[in-house]
Every structure is written in structure tokens, then in C-alpha cells.
């Protein structure tokens, strides 16, 4: 979602009609996860008539002035609710909370980040994509990786960054250039590491490795990594 017109959510009326549901039965939360959407947040919220109120235990979010958040499992709702109840005594909102030390503008939001590219970060991107594809091909789309519960978006970001680094011949902190040889060597290394750790557990790591290498080395960045992965998923089912 990039702008306010994207959030009219034409799929909702269609789904309600298709499923025979009353109008406004479906309600959802719209996540502001695209930079351009940050410039139209008020408009987006104004268009959406109803948001699902979700919670998770996160004291920083509550203390920063957020009115709610989301959880990965319904069982965590009471735990998260207690955190927000402690910070929101009147049970309404935190519109009056000010952050005088915080400032941002369009320049800060659109300036490229500074820093170095490390081998650890390079390997992390490969490992995350391998781990997610392995689980996805086995039928699980929500995967715990590095102590975080991740979905396809995380794998998409990781493989896209790998593709970008290769296309632009990015240099790692140690001076090495990200080239096809380094990509193949590191994917093979991370694949072997995951196979050893998996042991006798059924996995789809070799197929995940094959897909990842294709995604990173292809001349044009493919739309979604799950599109090609579906072919292997259905092949295994049949």
C-alpha cells in the first residue's frame, strides 16, 4: 500500500459478496509498511472505517504513545493487554502524549541509510531466505527465524537485497565484491549448515537452495519468490 487510494480495499466488498456476508462484516488492520504511505497516514486512517485492535507485550510501543499493537497468537492478548492497561489509565488513547525529543521530516525519511555491508549481514539474508523457503515448501508460511516470527515479506526483502548487491557489485566491509561466485559459495555453505542441523528431520532445504540461487542470479528481479516456489510445492503434492 503506497497511497490513500490503495486502501479502499476493493477486495473486501468482493469477498463479502462472494461469501454471502453482510456489508461491513470484514474488518482489518492496514499496516503502514511502505515509505510513501507515511506521507498519507492521516488520509489512509480516514478512509478506513474500522481497525482490528491487536496487542502484544511491548512496553516501548506503549510508552512511546501507541494505543495498541498486534500479537502472533491469541494466547498473548491478555499479556499484551496488561502492558497497555498499565500505560493507559483512562483506557482511551494517548493522543495527548508528546515526544519533544523526537523530530523527523521528509528528508530524514527519504535519505539513504549509512553504514557498511558485512559478511554477517550477507549470510543472514541468505540464511533467512533458505529457512523461510524450506518451511514454506513444507506448508508453513509463518516461520520463527532468529527469534522473530517472520512471513514471506522478510524473505522477499532478504532476497531482493541480495539481488541488488549482486547487480550493483556491492563491496563488503572486508573489501570483497558481491559477485556470482561469492553468492554461490555462500549459499552452498549456508545450505550445508542447515542440512547438518536438520539431521534426519524431513526438509526441503536443497530445493530452497536451488530457488534462492535462481532468484539472486537471474538478470531481472522476479515479482514474488512464492510464485516459482508454488511449482515445487504442487509437484510435491501430486
Tab-separated table of C-alpha atoms in Angstrom:
chain	number	residue	atom	x	y	z
A	1	UNK	CA	0.000	0.000	0.000
A	2	UNK	CA	1.568	3.245	-1.152
A	3	UNK	CA	-1.162	5.881	-1.098
A	4	UNK	CA	-4.635	6.570	0.196
A	5	UNK	CA	-6.437	5.313	-2.889
A	6	UNK	CA	-4.819	1.879	-2.427
A	7	UNK	CA	-6.591	1.377	0.888
A	8	UNK	CA	-10.131	1.437	-0.441
A	9	UNK	CA	-9.735	-2.335	-0.347
A	10	UNK	CA	-11.944	-3.335	-3.235
A	11	UNK	CA	-11.228	-6.945	-2.350
A	12	UNK	CA	-13.332	-6.652	0.816
A	13	UNK	CA	-16.703	-5.880	-0.864
A	14	UNK	CA	-15.954	-8.616	-3.402
A	15	UNK	CA	-15.147	-11.131	-0.680
A	16	UNK	CA	-18.257	-10.246	1.317
A	17	UNK	CA	-20.439	-10.647	-1.756
A	18	UNK	CA	-18.733	-13.882	-2.774
A	19	UNK	CA	-19.107	-15.392	0.696
A	20	UNK	CA	-22.633	-14.124	1.194
A	21	UNK	CA	-21.688	-11.915	4.140
A	22	UNK	CA	-23.432	-8.760	5.229
A	23	UNK	CA	-21.780	-5.482	4.223
A	24	UNK	CA	-19.034	-4.334	6.616
A	25	UNK	CA	-18.675	-7.825	8.124
A	26	UNK	CA	-14.969	-7.962	7.274
A	27	UNK	CA	-12.693	-5.657	9.220
A	28	UNK	CA	-8.914	-5.477	9.124
A	29	UNK	CA	-5.815	-3.552	10.109
A	30	UNK	CA	-3.874	-1.704	7.433
A	31	UNK	CA	-0.135	-1.822	8.044
A	32	UNK	CA	1.892	1.233	7.041
A	33	UNK	CA	4.919	-0.626	5.679
A	34	UNK	CA	5.767	1.473	2.619
A	35	UNK	CA	7.711	4.734	2.824
A	36	UNK	CA	5.326	6.630	0.527
A	37	UNK	CA	2.378	5.666	2.721
A	38	UNK	CA	3.900	7.537	5.665
A	39	UNK	CA	3.091	10.802	3.914
A	40	UNK	CA	-0.631	9.968	3.758
A	41	UNK	CA	-1.204	8.207	7.048
A	42	UNK	CA	-3.962	10.584	8.161
A	43	UNK	CA	-5.764	10.155	4.850
A	44	UNK	CA	-5.400	6.371	4.992
A	45	UNK	CA	-6.774	6.207	8.532
A	46	UNK	CA	-9.609	8.487	7.461
A	47	UNK	CA	-10.654	6.163	4.646
A	48	UNK	CA	-10.611	3.027	6.774
A	49	UNK	CA	-13.686	2.815	8.964
A	50	UNK	CA	-12.633	0.040	11.260
A	51	UNK	CA	-9.361	-1.354	12.558
A	52	UNK	CA	-8.812	-4.562	14.464
A	53	UNK	CA	-7.315	-3.735	17.833
A	54	UNK	CA	-4.482	-6.142	18.481
A	55	UNK	CA	-1.941	-6.255	21.262
A	56	UNK	CA	1.363	-7.779	22.195
A	57	UNK	CA	3.725	-7.325	25.069
A	58	UNK	CA	5.860	-4.373	24.095
A	59	UNK	CA	6.426	-1.714	26.694
A	60	UNK	CA	8.341	0.535	24.301
A	61	UNK	CA	5.350	0.854	21.978
A	62	UNK	CA	3.029	1.699	24.846
A	63	UNK	CA	5.444	4.186	26.418
A	64	UNK	CA	6.060	5.853	23.023
A	65	UNK	CA	2.380	6.693	22.774
A	66	UNK	CA	0.941	3.873	20.694
A	67	UNK	CA	-2.617	2.880	21.555
A	68	UNK	CA	-2.247	-0.757	20.544
A	69	UNK	CA	-0.299	-3.322	18.554
A	70	UNK	CA	-0.601	-6.903	17.327
A	71	UNK	CA	0.232	-10.350	18.625
A	72	UNK	CA	1.375	-13.505	16.858
A	73	UNK	CA	-1.010	-15.729	18.852
A	74	UNK	CA	-4.376	-15.090	20.562
A	75	UNK	CA	-2.998	-16.513	23.776
A	76	UNK	CA	-0.731	-13.474	24.125
A	77	UNK	CA	-3.598	-10.968	24.132
A	78	UNK	CA	-4.101	-10.901	27.936
A	79	UNK	CA	-0.362	-10.474	28.476
A	80	UNK	CA	-0.169	-7.637	25.964
A	81	UNK	CA	-3.350	-6.025	27.259
A	82	UNK	CA	-1.853	-5.738	30.715
A	83	UNK	CA	1.085	-3.730	29.319
A	84	UNK	CA	-1.168	-1.180	27.626
A	85	UNK	CA	-3.551	-1.017	30.569
A	86	UNK	CA	-0.611	-0.021	32.762
A	87	UNK	CA	0.228	2.906	30.453
A	88	UNK	CA	-3.313	3.938	29.526
A	89	UNK	CA	-5.033	4.518	32.831
A	90	UNK	CA	-8.192	6.026	31.337
A	91	UNK	CA	-8.440	3.199	28.802
A	92	UNK	CA	-8.941	5.540	25.845
A	93	UNK	CA	-5.926	6.748	23.865
A	94	UNK	CA	-2.599	8.593	24.148
A	95	UNK	CA	-3.282	11.459	21.755
A	96	UNK	CA	-2.057	13.955	24.320
A	97	UNK	CA	1.331	12.260	24.758
A	98	UNK	CA	4.132	14.360	23.296
A	99	UNK	CA	7.654	13.332	22.278
A	100	UNK	CA	9.587	16.623	22.457
A	101	UNK	CA	12.944	15.000	21.753
A	102	UNK	CA	11.735	13.268	18.574
A	103	UNK	CA	11.806	15.025	15.203
A	104	UNK	CA	11.597	13.804	11.640
A	105	UNK	CA	10.743	15.192	8.226
A	106	UNK	CA	10.699	14.089	4.590
A	107	UNK	CA	14.476	14.479	4.322
A	108	UNK	CA	15.113	12.109	7.228
A	109	UNK	CA	12.615	9.569	5.913
A	110	UNK	CA	13.950	9.515	2.362
A	111	UNK	CA	17.714	9.768	2.982
A	112	UNK	CA	19.563	6.519	2.185
A	113	UNK	CA	20.865	4.789	5.313
A	114	UNK	CA	24.576	4.915	6.024
A	115	UNK	CA	26.691	2.000	7.113
A	116	UNK	CA	28.757	-0.913	5.864
A	117	UNK	CA	27.800	-4.207	4.280
A	118	UNK	CA	29.101	-7.064	6.374
A	119	UNK	CA	29.604	-10.753	5.675
A	120	UNK	CA	27.343	-11.448	8.650
A	121	UNK	CA	24.547	-9.429	7.053
A	122	UNK	CA	25.154	-11.093	3.698
A	123	UNK	CA	24.939	-14.540	5.273
A	124	UNK	CA	21.908	-13.563	7.350
A	125	UNK	CA	19.983	-12.644	4.201
A	126	UNK	CA	20.848	-15.998	2.647
A	127	UNK	CA	20.039	-17.956	5.793
A	128	UNK	CA	16.684	-16.222	6.287
A	129	UNK	CA	15.582	-16.870	2.714
A	130	UNK	CA	16.697	-20.502	2.864
A	131	UNK	CA	14.958	-21.051	6.184
A	132	UNK	CA	11.733	-19.452	5.071
A	133	UNK	CA	11.578	-21.262	1.717
A	134	UNK	CA	12.306	-24.583	3.408
A	135	UNK	CA	9.397	-24.103	5.804
A	136	UNK	CA	7.098	-22.668	3.133
A	137	UNK	CA	7.659	-25.665	0.861
A	138	UNK	CA	6.683	-27.883	3.798
A	139	UNK	CA	3.417	-25.991	4.239
A	140	UNK	CA	4.277	-23.450	6.932
A	141	UNK	CA	4.061	-19.776	5.995
A	142	UNK	CA	4.796	-18.233	9.386
A	143	UNK	CA	8.310	-19.177	10.451
A	144	UNK	CA	10.409	-18.437	13.566
A	145	UNK	CA	13.793	-17.125	12.370
A	146	UNK	CA	16.428	-15.597	14.621
A	147	UNK	CA	13.948	-15.229	17.499
A	148	UNK	CA	11.382	-13.412	15.343
A	149	UNK	CA	8.179	-14.714	13.774
A	150	UNK	CA	8.538	-13.976	10.063
A	151	UNK	CA	6.364	-14.235	6.975
A	152	UNK	CA	7.066	-14.056	3.246
A	153	UNK	CA	7.800	-10.320	3.383
A	154	UNK	CA	11.015	-10.910	5.325
A	155	UNK	CA	12.256	-13.447	2.794
A	156	UNK	CA	11.301	-11.078	-0.040
A	157	UNK	CA	13.347	-8.253	1.481
A	158	UNK	CA	16.345	-10.516	2.062
A	159	UNK	CA	16.461	-11.987	-1.432
A	160	UNK	CA	15.815	-8.574	-3.038
A	161	UNK	CA	18.747	-7.078	-1.149
A	162	UNK	CA	20.981	-9.941	-2.254
A	163	UNK	CA	19.881	-9.354	-5.863
A	164	UNK	CA	20.581	-5.628	-5.572
A	165	UNK	CA	24.030	-6.140	-4.070
A	166	UNK	CA	24.955	-8.520	-6.873
A	167	UNK	CA	23.572	-6.267	-9.627
A	168	UNK	CA	25.500	-3.246	-8.336
A	169	UNK	CA	28.676	-5.176	-7.447
A	170	UNK	CA	28.460	-4.006	-3.849
A	171	UNK	CA	31.529	-4.333	-1.651
A	172	UNK	CA	31.503	-5.984	1.744
A	173	UNK	CA	33.280	-4.475	4.721
A	174	UNK	CA	36.286	-6.739	4.144
A	175	UNK	CA	36.723	-5.480	0.571
A	176	UNK	CA	35.236	-8.454	-1.285
A	177	UNK	CA	32.820	-7.742	-4.123
A	178	UNK	CA	29.455	-9.480	-4.154
A	179	UNK	CA	29.700	-11.491	-7.366
A	180	UNK	CA	28.105	-14.733	-8.641
A	181	UNK	CA	30.956	-16.850	-7.271
A	182	UNK	CA	30.612	-15.423	-3.757
A	183	UNK	CA	26.820	-15.817	-3.901
A	184	UNK	CA	27.023	-19.466	-4.968
A	185	UNK	CA	29.740	-20.279	-2.443
A	186	UNK	CA	27.869	-18.707	0.463
A	187	UNK	CA	24.526	-20.283	-0.472
A	188	UNK	CA	26.257	-23.674	-0.616
A	189	UNK	CA	27.855	-23.059	2.780
A	190	UNK	CA	24.591	-21.986	4.442
A	191	UNK	CA	22.740	-24.867	2.787
A	192	UNK	CA	25.219	-27.378	4.178
A	193	UNK	CA	24.996	-25.799	7.622
A	194	UNK	CA	21.217	-26.096	7.619
A	195	UNK	CA	21.306	-29.680	6.352
A	196	UNK	CA	23.670	-30.693	9.148
A	197	UNK	CA	21.478	-29.001	11.736
A	198	UNK	CA	18.323	-30.618	10.311
A	199	UNK	CA	19.831	-34.087	10.548
A	200	UNK	CA	17.193	-36.739	9.859
A	201	UNK	CA	14.291	-34.278	10.015
A	202	UNK	CA	12.332	-34.092	6.758
A	203	UNK	CA	13.162	-30.869	4.949
A	204	UNK	CA	13.109	-29.094	1.588
A	205	UNK	CA	16.441	-27.336	2.040
A	206	UNK	CA	18.014	-28.489	-1.269
A	207	UNK	CA	15.019	-27.161	-3.208
A	208	UNK	CA	15.073	-23.931	-1.199
A	209	UNK	CA	18.759	-23.555	-2.075
A	210	UNK	CA	18.051	-24.105	-5.755
A	211	UNK	CA	15.303	-21.470	-5.715
A	212	UNK	CA	17.399	-18.931	-3.836
A	213	UNK	CA	20.301	-19.225	-6.263
A	214	UNK	CA	17.892	-18.713	-9.160
A	215	UNK	CA	16.305	-15.650	-7.524
A	216	UNK	CA	19.620	-13.944	-6.827
A	217	UNK	CA	21.382	-14.744	-10.106
A	218	UNK	CA	18.515	-14.041	-12.520
A	219	UNK	CA	19.019	-10.895	-14.652
A	220	UNK	CA	15.618	-9.411	-13.718
A	221	UNK	CA	14.206	-9.420	-10.204
A	222	UNK	CA	11.165	-11.710	-10.231
A	223	UNK	CA	7.899	-10.395	-8.811
A	224	UNK	CA	7.426	-12.804	-5.893
A	225	UNK	CA	9.573	-15.669	-4.687
A	226	UNK	CA	6.472	-17.737	-3.848
A	227	UNK	CA	5.370	-17.836	-7.498
A	228	UNK	CA	8.241	-20.100	-8.531
A	229	UNK	CA	8.060	-21.911	-5.209
A	230	UNK	CA	4.450	-22.905	-5.945
A	231	UNK	CA	5.641	-25.117	-8.806
A	232	UNK	CA	7.762	-27.163	-6.413
A	233	UNK	CA	5.031	-27.167	-3.783
A	234	UNK	CA	2.400	-28.561	-6.144
A	235	UNK	CA	4.861	-31.005	-7.696
A	236	UNK	CA	5.449	-32.475	-4.251
A	237	UNK	CA	1.693	-32.672	-3.560
A	238	UNK	CA	0.961	-34.520	-6.806
